[in-house]
Short mmCIF file of N, CA and C in Angstrom, two decimals:
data_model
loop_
_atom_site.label_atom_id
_atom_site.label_comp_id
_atom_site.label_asym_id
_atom_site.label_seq_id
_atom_site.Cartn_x
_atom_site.Cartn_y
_atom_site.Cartn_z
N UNK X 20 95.81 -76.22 190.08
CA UNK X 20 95.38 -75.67 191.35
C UNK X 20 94.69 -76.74 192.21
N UNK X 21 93.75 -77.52 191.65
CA UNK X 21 93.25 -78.65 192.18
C UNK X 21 93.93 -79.63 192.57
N UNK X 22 94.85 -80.03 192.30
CA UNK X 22 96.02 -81.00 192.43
C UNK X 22 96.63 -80.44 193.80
N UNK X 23 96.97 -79.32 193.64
CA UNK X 23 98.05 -78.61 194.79
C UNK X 23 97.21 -78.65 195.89
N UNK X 24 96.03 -78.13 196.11
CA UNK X 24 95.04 -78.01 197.12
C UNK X 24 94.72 -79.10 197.77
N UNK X 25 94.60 -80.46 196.78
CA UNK X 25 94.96 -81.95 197.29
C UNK X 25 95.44 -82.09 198.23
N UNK X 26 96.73 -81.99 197.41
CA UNK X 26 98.37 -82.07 198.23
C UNK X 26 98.17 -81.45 199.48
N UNK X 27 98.16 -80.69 199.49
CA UNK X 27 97.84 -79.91 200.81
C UNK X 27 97.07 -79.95 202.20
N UNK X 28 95.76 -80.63 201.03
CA UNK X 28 94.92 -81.17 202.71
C UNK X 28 95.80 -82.30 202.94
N UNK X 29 95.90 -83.38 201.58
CA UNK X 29 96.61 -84.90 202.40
C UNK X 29 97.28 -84.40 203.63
N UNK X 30 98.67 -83.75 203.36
CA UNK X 30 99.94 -83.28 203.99
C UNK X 30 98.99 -83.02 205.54
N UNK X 31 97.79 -82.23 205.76
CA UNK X 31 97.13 -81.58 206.78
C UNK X 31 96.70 -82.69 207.34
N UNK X 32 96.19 -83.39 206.65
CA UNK X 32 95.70 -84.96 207.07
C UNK X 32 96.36 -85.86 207.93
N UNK X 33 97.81 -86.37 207.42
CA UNK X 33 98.77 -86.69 207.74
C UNK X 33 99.23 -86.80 209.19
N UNK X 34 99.20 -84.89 209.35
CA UNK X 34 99.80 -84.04 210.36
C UNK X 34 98.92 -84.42 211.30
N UNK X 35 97.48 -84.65 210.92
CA UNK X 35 96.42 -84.49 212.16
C UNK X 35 96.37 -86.06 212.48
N UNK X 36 96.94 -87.07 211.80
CA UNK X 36 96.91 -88.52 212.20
C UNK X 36 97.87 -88.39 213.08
N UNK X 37 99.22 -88.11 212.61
CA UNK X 37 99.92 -87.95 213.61
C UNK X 37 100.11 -87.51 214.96
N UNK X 38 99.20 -86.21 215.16
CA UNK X 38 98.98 -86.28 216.41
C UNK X 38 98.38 -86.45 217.25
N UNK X 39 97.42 -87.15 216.40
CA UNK X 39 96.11 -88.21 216.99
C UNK X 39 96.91 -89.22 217.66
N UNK X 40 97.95 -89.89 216.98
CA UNK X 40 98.66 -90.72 217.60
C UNK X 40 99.41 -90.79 218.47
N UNK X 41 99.96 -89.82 218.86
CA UNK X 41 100.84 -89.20 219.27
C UNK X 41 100.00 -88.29 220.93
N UNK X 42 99.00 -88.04 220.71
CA UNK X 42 98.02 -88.10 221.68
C UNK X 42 97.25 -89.25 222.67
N UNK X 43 97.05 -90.42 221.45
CA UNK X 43 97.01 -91.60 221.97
C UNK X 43 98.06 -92.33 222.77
N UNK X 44 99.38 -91.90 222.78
CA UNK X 44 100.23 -92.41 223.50
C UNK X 44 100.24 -91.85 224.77
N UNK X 45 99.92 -90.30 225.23
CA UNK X 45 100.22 -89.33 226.18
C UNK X 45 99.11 -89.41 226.98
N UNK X 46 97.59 -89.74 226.59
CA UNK X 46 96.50 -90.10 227.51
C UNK X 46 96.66 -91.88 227.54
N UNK X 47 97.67 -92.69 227.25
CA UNK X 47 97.79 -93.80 227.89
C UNK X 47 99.01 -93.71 228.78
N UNK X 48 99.95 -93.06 228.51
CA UNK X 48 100.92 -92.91 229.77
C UNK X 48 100.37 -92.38 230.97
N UNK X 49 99.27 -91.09 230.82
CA UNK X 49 98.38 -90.53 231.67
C UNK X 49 97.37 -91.86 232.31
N UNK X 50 97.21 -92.53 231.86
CA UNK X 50 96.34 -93.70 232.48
C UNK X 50 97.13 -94.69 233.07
N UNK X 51 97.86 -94.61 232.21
CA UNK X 51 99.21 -95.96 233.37
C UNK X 51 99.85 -95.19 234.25
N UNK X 52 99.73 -93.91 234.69
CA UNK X 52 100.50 -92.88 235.86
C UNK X 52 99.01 -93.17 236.95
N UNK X 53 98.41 -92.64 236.56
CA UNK X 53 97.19 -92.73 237.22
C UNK X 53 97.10 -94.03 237.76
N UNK X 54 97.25 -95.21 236.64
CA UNK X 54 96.77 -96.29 237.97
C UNK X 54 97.61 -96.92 238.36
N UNK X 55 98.92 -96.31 238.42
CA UNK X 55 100.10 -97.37 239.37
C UNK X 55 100.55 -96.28 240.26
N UNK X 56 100.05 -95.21 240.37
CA UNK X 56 100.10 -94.11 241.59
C UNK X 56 99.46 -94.06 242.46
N UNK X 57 98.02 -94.94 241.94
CA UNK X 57 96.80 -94.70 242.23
C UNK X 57 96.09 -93.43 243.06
N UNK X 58 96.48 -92.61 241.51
CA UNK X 58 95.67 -90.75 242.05
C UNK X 58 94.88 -90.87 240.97
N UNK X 59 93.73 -90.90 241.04
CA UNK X 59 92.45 -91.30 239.40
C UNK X 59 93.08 -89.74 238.66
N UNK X 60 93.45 -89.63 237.21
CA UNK X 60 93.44 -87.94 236.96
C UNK X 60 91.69 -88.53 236.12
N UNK X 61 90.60 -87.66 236.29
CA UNK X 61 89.37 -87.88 235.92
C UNK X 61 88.98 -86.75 235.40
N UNK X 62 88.28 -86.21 234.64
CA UNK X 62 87.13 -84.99 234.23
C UNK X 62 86.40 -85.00 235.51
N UNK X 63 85.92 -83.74 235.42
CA UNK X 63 84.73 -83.75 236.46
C UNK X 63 83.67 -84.39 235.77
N UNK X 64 82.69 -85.63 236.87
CA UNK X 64 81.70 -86.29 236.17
C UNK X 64 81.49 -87.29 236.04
N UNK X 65 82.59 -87.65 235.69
CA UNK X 65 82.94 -89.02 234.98
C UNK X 65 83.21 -90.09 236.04
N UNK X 66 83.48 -91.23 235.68
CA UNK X 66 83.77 -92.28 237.02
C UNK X 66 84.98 -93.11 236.33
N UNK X 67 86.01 -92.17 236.16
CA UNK X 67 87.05 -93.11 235.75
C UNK X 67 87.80 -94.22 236.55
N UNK X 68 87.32 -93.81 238.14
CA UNK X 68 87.93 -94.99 238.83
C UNK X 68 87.33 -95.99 238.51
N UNK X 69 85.83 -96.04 238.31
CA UNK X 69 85.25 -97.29 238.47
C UNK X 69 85.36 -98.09 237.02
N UNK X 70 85.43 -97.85 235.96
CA UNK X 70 86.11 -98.12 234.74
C UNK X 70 87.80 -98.60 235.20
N UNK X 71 88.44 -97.88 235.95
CA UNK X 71 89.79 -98.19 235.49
C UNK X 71 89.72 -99.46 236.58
N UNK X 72 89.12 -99.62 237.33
CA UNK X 72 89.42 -100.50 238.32
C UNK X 72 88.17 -101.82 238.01
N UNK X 73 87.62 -102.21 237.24
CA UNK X 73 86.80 -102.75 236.41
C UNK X 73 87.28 -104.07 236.09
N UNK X 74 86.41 -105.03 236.07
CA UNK X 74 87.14 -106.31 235.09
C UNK X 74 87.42 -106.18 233.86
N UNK X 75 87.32 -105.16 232.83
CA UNK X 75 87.38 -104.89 231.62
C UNK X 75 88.72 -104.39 231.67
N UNK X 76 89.50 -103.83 232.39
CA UNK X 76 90.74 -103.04 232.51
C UNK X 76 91.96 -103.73 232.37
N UNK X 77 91.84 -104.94 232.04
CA UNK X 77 92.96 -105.17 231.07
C UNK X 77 93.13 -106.68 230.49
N UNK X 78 93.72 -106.60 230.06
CA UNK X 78 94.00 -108.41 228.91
C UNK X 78 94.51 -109.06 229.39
N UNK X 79 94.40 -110.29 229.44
CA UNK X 79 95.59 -111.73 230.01
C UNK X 79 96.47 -110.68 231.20
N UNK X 80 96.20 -110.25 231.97
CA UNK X 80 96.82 -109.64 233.35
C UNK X 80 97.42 -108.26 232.57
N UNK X 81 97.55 -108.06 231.66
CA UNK X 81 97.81 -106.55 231.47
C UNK X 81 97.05 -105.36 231.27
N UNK X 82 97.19 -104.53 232.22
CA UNK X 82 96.71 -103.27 232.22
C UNK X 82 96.63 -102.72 230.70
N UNK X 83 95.17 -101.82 230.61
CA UNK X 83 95.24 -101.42 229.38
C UNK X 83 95.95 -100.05 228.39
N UNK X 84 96.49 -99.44 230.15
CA UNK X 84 96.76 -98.12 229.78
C UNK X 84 98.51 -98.90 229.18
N UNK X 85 99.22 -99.87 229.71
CA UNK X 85 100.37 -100.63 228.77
C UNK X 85 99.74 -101.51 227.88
N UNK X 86 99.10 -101.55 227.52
CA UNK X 86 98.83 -102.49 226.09
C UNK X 86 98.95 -101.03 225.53
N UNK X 87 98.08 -99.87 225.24
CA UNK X 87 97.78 -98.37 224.61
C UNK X 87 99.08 -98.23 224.33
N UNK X 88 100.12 -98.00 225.30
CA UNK X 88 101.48 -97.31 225.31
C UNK X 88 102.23 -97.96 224.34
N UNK X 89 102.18 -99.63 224.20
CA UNK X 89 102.92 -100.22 223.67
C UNK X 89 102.22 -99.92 221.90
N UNK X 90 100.79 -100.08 221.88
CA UNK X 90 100.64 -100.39 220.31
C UNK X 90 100.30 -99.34 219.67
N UNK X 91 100.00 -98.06 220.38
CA UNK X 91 100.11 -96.86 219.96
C UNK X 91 101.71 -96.50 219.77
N UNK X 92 102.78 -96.85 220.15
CA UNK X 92 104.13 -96.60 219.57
C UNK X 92 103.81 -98.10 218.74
N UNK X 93 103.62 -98.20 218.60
CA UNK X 93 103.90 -99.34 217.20
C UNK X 93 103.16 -98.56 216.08
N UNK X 94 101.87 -98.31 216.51
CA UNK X 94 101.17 -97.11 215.13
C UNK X 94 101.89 -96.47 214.72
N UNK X 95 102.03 -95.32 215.91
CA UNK X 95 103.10 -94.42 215.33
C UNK X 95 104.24 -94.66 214.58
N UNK X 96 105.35 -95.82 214.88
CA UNK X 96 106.38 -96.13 214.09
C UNK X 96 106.16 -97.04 212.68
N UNK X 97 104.39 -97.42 212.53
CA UNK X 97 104.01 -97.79 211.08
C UNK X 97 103.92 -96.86 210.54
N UNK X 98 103.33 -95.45 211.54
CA UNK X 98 102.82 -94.73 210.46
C UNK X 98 104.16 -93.63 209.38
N UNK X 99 105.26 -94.12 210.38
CA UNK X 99 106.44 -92.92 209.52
C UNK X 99 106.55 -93.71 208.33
N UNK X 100 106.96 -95.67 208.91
CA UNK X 100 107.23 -96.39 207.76
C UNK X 100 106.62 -96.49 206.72
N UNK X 101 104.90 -96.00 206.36
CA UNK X 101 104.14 -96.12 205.74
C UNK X 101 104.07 -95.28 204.52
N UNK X 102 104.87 -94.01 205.36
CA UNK X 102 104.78 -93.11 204.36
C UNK X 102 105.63 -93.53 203.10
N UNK X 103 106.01 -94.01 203.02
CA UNK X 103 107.34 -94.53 202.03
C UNK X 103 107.09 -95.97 201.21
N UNK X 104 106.38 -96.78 202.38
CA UNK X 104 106.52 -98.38 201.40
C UNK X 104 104.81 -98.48 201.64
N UNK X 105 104.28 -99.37 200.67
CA UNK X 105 103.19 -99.08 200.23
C UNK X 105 102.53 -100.36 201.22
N UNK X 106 103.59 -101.61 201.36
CA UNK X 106 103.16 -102.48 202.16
C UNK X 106 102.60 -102.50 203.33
N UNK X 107 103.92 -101.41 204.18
CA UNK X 107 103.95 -101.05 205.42
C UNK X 107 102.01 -100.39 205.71
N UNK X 108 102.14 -99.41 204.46
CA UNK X 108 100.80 -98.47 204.25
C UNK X 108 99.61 -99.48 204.81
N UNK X 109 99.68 -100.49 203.89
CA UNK X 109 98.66 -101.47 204.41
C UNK X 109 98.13 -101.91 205.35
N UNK X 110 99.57 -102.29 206.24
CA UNK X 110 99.96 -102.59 207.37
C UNK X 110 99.51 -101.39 208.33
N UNK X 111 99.50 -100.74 208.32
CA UNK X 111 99.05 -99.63 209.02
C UNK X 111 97.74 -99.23 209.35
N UNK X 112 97.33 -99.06 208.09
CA UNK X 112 95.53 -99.00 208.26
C UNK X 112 95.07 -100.52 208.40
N UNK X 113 95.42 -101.30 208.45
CA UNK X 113 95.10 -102.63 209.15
C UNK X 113 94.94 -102.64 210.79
N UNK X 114 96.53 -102.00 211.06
CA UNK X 114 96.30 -101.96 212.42
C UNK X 114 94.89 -100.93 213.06
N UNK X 115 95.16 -99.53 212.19
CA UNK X 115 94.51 -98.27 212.43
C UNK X 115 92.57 -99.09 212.62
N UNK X 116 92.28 -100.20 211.82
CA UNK X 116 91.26 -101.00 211.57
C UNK X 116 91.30 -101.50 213.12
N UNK X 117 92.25 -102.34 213.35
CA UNK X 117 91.89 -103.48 214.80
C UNK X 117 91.80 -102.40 215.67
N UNK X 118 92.73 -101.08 215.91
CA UNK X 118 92.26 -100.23 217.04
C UNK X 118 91.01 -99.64 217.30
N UNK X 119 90.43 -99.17 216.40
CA UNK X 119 88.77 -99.02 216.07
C UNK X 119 88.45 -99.63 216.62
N UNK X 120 88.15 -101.23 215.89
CA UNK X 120 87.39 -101.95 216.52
C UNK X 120 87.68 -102.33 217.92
N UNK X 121 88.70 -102.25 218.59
CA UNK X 121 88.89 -102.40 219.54
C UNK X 121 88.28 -101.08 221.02
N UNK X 122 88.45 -100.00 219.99
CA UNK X 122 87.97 -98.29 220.45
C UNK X 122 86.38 -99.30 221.34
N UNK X 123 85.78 -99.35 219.74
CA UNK X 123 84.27 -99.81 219.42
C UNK X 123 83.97 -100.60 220.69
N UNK X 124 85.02 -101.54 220.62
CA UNK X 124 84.18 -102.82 222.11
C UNK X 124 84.32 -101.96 223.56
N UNK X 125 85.40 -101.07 223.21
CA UNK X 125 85.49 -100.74 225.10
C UNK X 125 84.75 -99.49 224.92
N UNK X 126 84.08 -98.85 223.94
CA UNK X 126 83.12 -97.81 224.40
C UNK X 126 81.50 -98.46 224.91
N UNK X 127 81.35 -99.82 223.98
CA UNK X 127 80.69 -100.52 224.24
C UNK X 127 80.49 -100.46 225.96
N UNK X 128 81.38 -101.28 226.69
CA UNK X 128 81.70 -101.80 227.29
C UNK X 128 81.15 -100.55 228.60
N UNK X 129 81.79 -99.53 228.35
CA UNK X 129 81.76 -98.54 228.81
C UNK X 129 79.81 -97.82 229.00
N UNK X 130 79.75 -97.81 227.95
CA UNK X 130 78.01 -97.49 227.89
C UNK X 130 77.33 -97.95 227.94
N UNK X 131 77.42 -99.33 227.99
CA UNK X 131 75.88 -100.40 227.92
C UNK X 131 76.01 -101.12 228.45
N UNK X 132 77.65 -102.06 229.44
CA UNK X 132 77.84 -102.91 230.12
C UNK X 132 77.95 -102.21 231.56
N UNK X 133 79.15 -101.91 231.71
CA UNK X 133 79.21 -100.73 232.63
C UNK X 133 78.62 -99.37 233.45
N UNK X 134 77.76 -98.91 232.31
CA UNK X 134 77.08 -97.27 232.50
C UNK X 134 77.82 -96.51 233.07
N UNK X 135 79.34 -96.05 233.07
CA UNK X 135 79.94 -95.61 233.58
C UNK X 135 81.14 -95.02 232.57
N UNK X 136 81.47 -94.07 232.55
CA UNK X 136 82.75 -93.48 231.50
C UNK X 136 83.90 -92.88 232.09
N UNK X 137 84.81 -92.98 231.39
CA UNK X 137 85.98 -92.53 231.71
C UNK X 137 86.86 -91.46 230.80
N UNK X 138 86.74 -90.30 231.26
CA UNK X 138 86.87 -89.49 230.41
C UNK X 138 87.95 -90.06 229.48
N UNK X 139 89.15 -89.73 230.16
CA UNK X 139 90.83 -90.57 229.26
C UNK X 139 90.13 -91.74 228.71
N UNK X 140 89.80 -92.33 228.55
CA UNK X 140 89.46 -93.82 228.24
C UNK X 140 88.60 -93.35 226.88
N UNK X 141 87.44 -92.35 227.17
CA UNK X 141 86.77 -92.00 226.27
C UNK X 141 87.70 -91.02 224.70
N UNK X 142 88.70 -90.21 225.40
CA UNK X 142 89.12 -89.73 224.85
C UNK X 142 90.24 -90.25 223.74
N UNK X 143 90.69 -91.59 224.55
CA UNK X 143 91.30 -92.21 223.27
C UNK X 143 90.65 -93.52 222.63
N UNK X 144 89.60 -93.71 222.90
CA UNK X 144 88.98 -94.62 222.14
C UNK X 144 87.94 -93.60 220.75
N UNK X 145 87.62 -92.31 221.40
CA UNK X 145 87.40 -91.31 220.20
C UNK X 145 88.60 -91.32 219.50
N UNK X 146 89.66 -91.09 219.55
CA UNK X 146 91.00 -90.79 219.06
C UNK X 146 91.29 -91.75 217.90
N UNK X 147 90.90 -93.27 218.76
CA UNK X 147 91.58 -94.10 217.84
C UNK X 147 90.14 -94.89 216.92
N UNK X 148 89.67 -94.12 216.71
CA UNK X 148 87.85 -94.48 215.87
C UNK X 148 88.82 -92.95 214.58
N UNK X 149 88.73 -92.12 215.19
CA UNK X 149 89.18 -90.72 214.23
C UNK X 149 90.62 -91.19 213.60
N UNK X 150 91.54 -91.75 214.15
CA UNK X 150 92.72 -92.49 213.41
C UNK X 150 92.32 -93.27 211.96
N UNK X 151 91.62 -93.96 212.85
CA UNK X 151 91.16 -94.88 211.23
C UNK X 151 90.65 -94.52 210.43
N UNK X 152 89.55 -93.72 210.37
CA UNK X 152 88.51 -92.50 209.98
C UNK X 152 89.39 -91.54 208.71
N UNK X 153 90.31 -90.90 209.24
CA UNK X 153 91.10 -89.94 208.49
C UNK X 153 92.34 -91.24 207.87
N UNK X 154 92.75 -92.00 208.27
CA UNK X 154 93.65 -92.92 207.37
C UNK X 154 92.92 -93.77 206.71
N UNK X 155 91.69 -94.09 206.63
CA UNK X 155 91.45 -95.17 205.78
C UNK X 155 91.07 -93.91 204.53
N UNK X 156 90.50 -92.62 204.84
CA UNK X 156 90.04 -91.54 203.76
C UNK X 156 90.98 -91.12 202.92
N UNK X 157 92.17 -90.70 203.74
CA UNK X 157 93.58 -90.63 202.69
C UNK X 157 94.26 -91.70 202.57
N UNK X 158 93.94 -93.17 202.55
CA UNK X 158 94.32 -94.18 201.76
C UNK X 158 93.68 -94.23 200.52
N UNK X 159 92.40 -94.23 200.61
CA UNK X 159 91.20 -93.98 199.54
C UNK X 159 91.79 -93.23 198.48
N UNK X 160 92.11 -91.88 198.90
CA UNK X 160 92.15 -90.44 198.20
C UNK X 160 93.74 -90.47 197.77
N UNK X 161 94.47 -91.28 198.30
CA UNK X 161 95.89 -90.85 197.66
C UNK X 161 95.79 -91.38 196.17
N UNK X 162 96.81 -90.81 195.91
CA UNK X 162 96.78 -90.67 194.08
C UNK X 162 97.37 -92.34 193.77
N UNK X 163 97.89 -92.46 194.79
CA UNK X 163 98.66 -94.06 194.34
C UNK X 163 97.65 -95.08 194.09
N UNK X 164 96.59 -94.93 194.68
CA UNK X 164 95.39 -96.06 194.85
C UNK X 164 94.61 -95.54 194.46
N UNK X 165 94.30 -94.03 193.97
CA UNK X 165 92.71 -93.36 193.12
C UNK X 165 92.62 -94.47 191.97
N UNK X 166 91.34 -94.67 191.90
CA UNK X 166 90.80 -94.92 190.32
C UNK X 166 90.91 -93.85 189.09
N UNK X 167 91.38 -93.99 188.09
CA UNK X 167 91.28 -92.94 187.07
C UNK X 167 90.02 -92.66 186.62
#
């Protein structure tokens, strides 16, 4: 019974990475619509223009809502491969690791450099902190890598 009940959350686990990820792609397409339309979509509150339009808003000349689009489909397509090869697995919560930390600097960035938030911005830098969070726990917990 204990075994099966396992099984079960992993599988739940899984499901909820996935559409963590899979979320992470849809509030960065939502951010790259937003700023090449230039219509802010914002929460009430928040100052996502002034974040999106920010010196922090993107890398070596690229916008961040296409860096998101691009390496959030790369997550996603580790994370099918992962399920299967143990390498890939690695490879995955490696990446699931640099997005964190990457979450980490632009919330930073956001709260103590800036003083200013962006809801979307907030919402997938929570997203991709909870990615790693739930994949590094069922890396831990899978039976392939438990300690006896």
């Amino acid at each position: 019974y204990k075994s099966c009940l396992i099984h079960i959350i992993m599988n739940s686990l899984k499901k909820l990475i996935l559409v963590f990820i899979v979320l992470e792609i849809l509030f960065s397409i939502l951010l790259a619509y937003s700023y090449y339309s230039n219509k802010i979509i914002c929460a009430p509150g928040f100052d996502c223009a002034d974040v999106q339009k920010s010196q922090y808003s993107e890398i070596f000349g690229i916008k961040l809502p296409v860096i998101g689009i691009i390496s959030f489909t790369a997550l996603c397509i580790l994370f099918f491969f992962s399920q299967k090869n143990e390498k890939i697995e690695y490879l995955f919560i490696t990446a699931a690791f640099i997005g964190a930390l990457g979450a980490i600097r632009f919330l930073y960035i956001q709260f103590i450099i800036l003083k200013k938030i962006c809801s979307n911005c907030l919402a997938i830098d929570i997203l991709a902190i909870a990615i790693f969070i739930f994949a590094f726990y069922d890396f831990k917990k899978s039976s392939r890598y438990a300690t006896p």
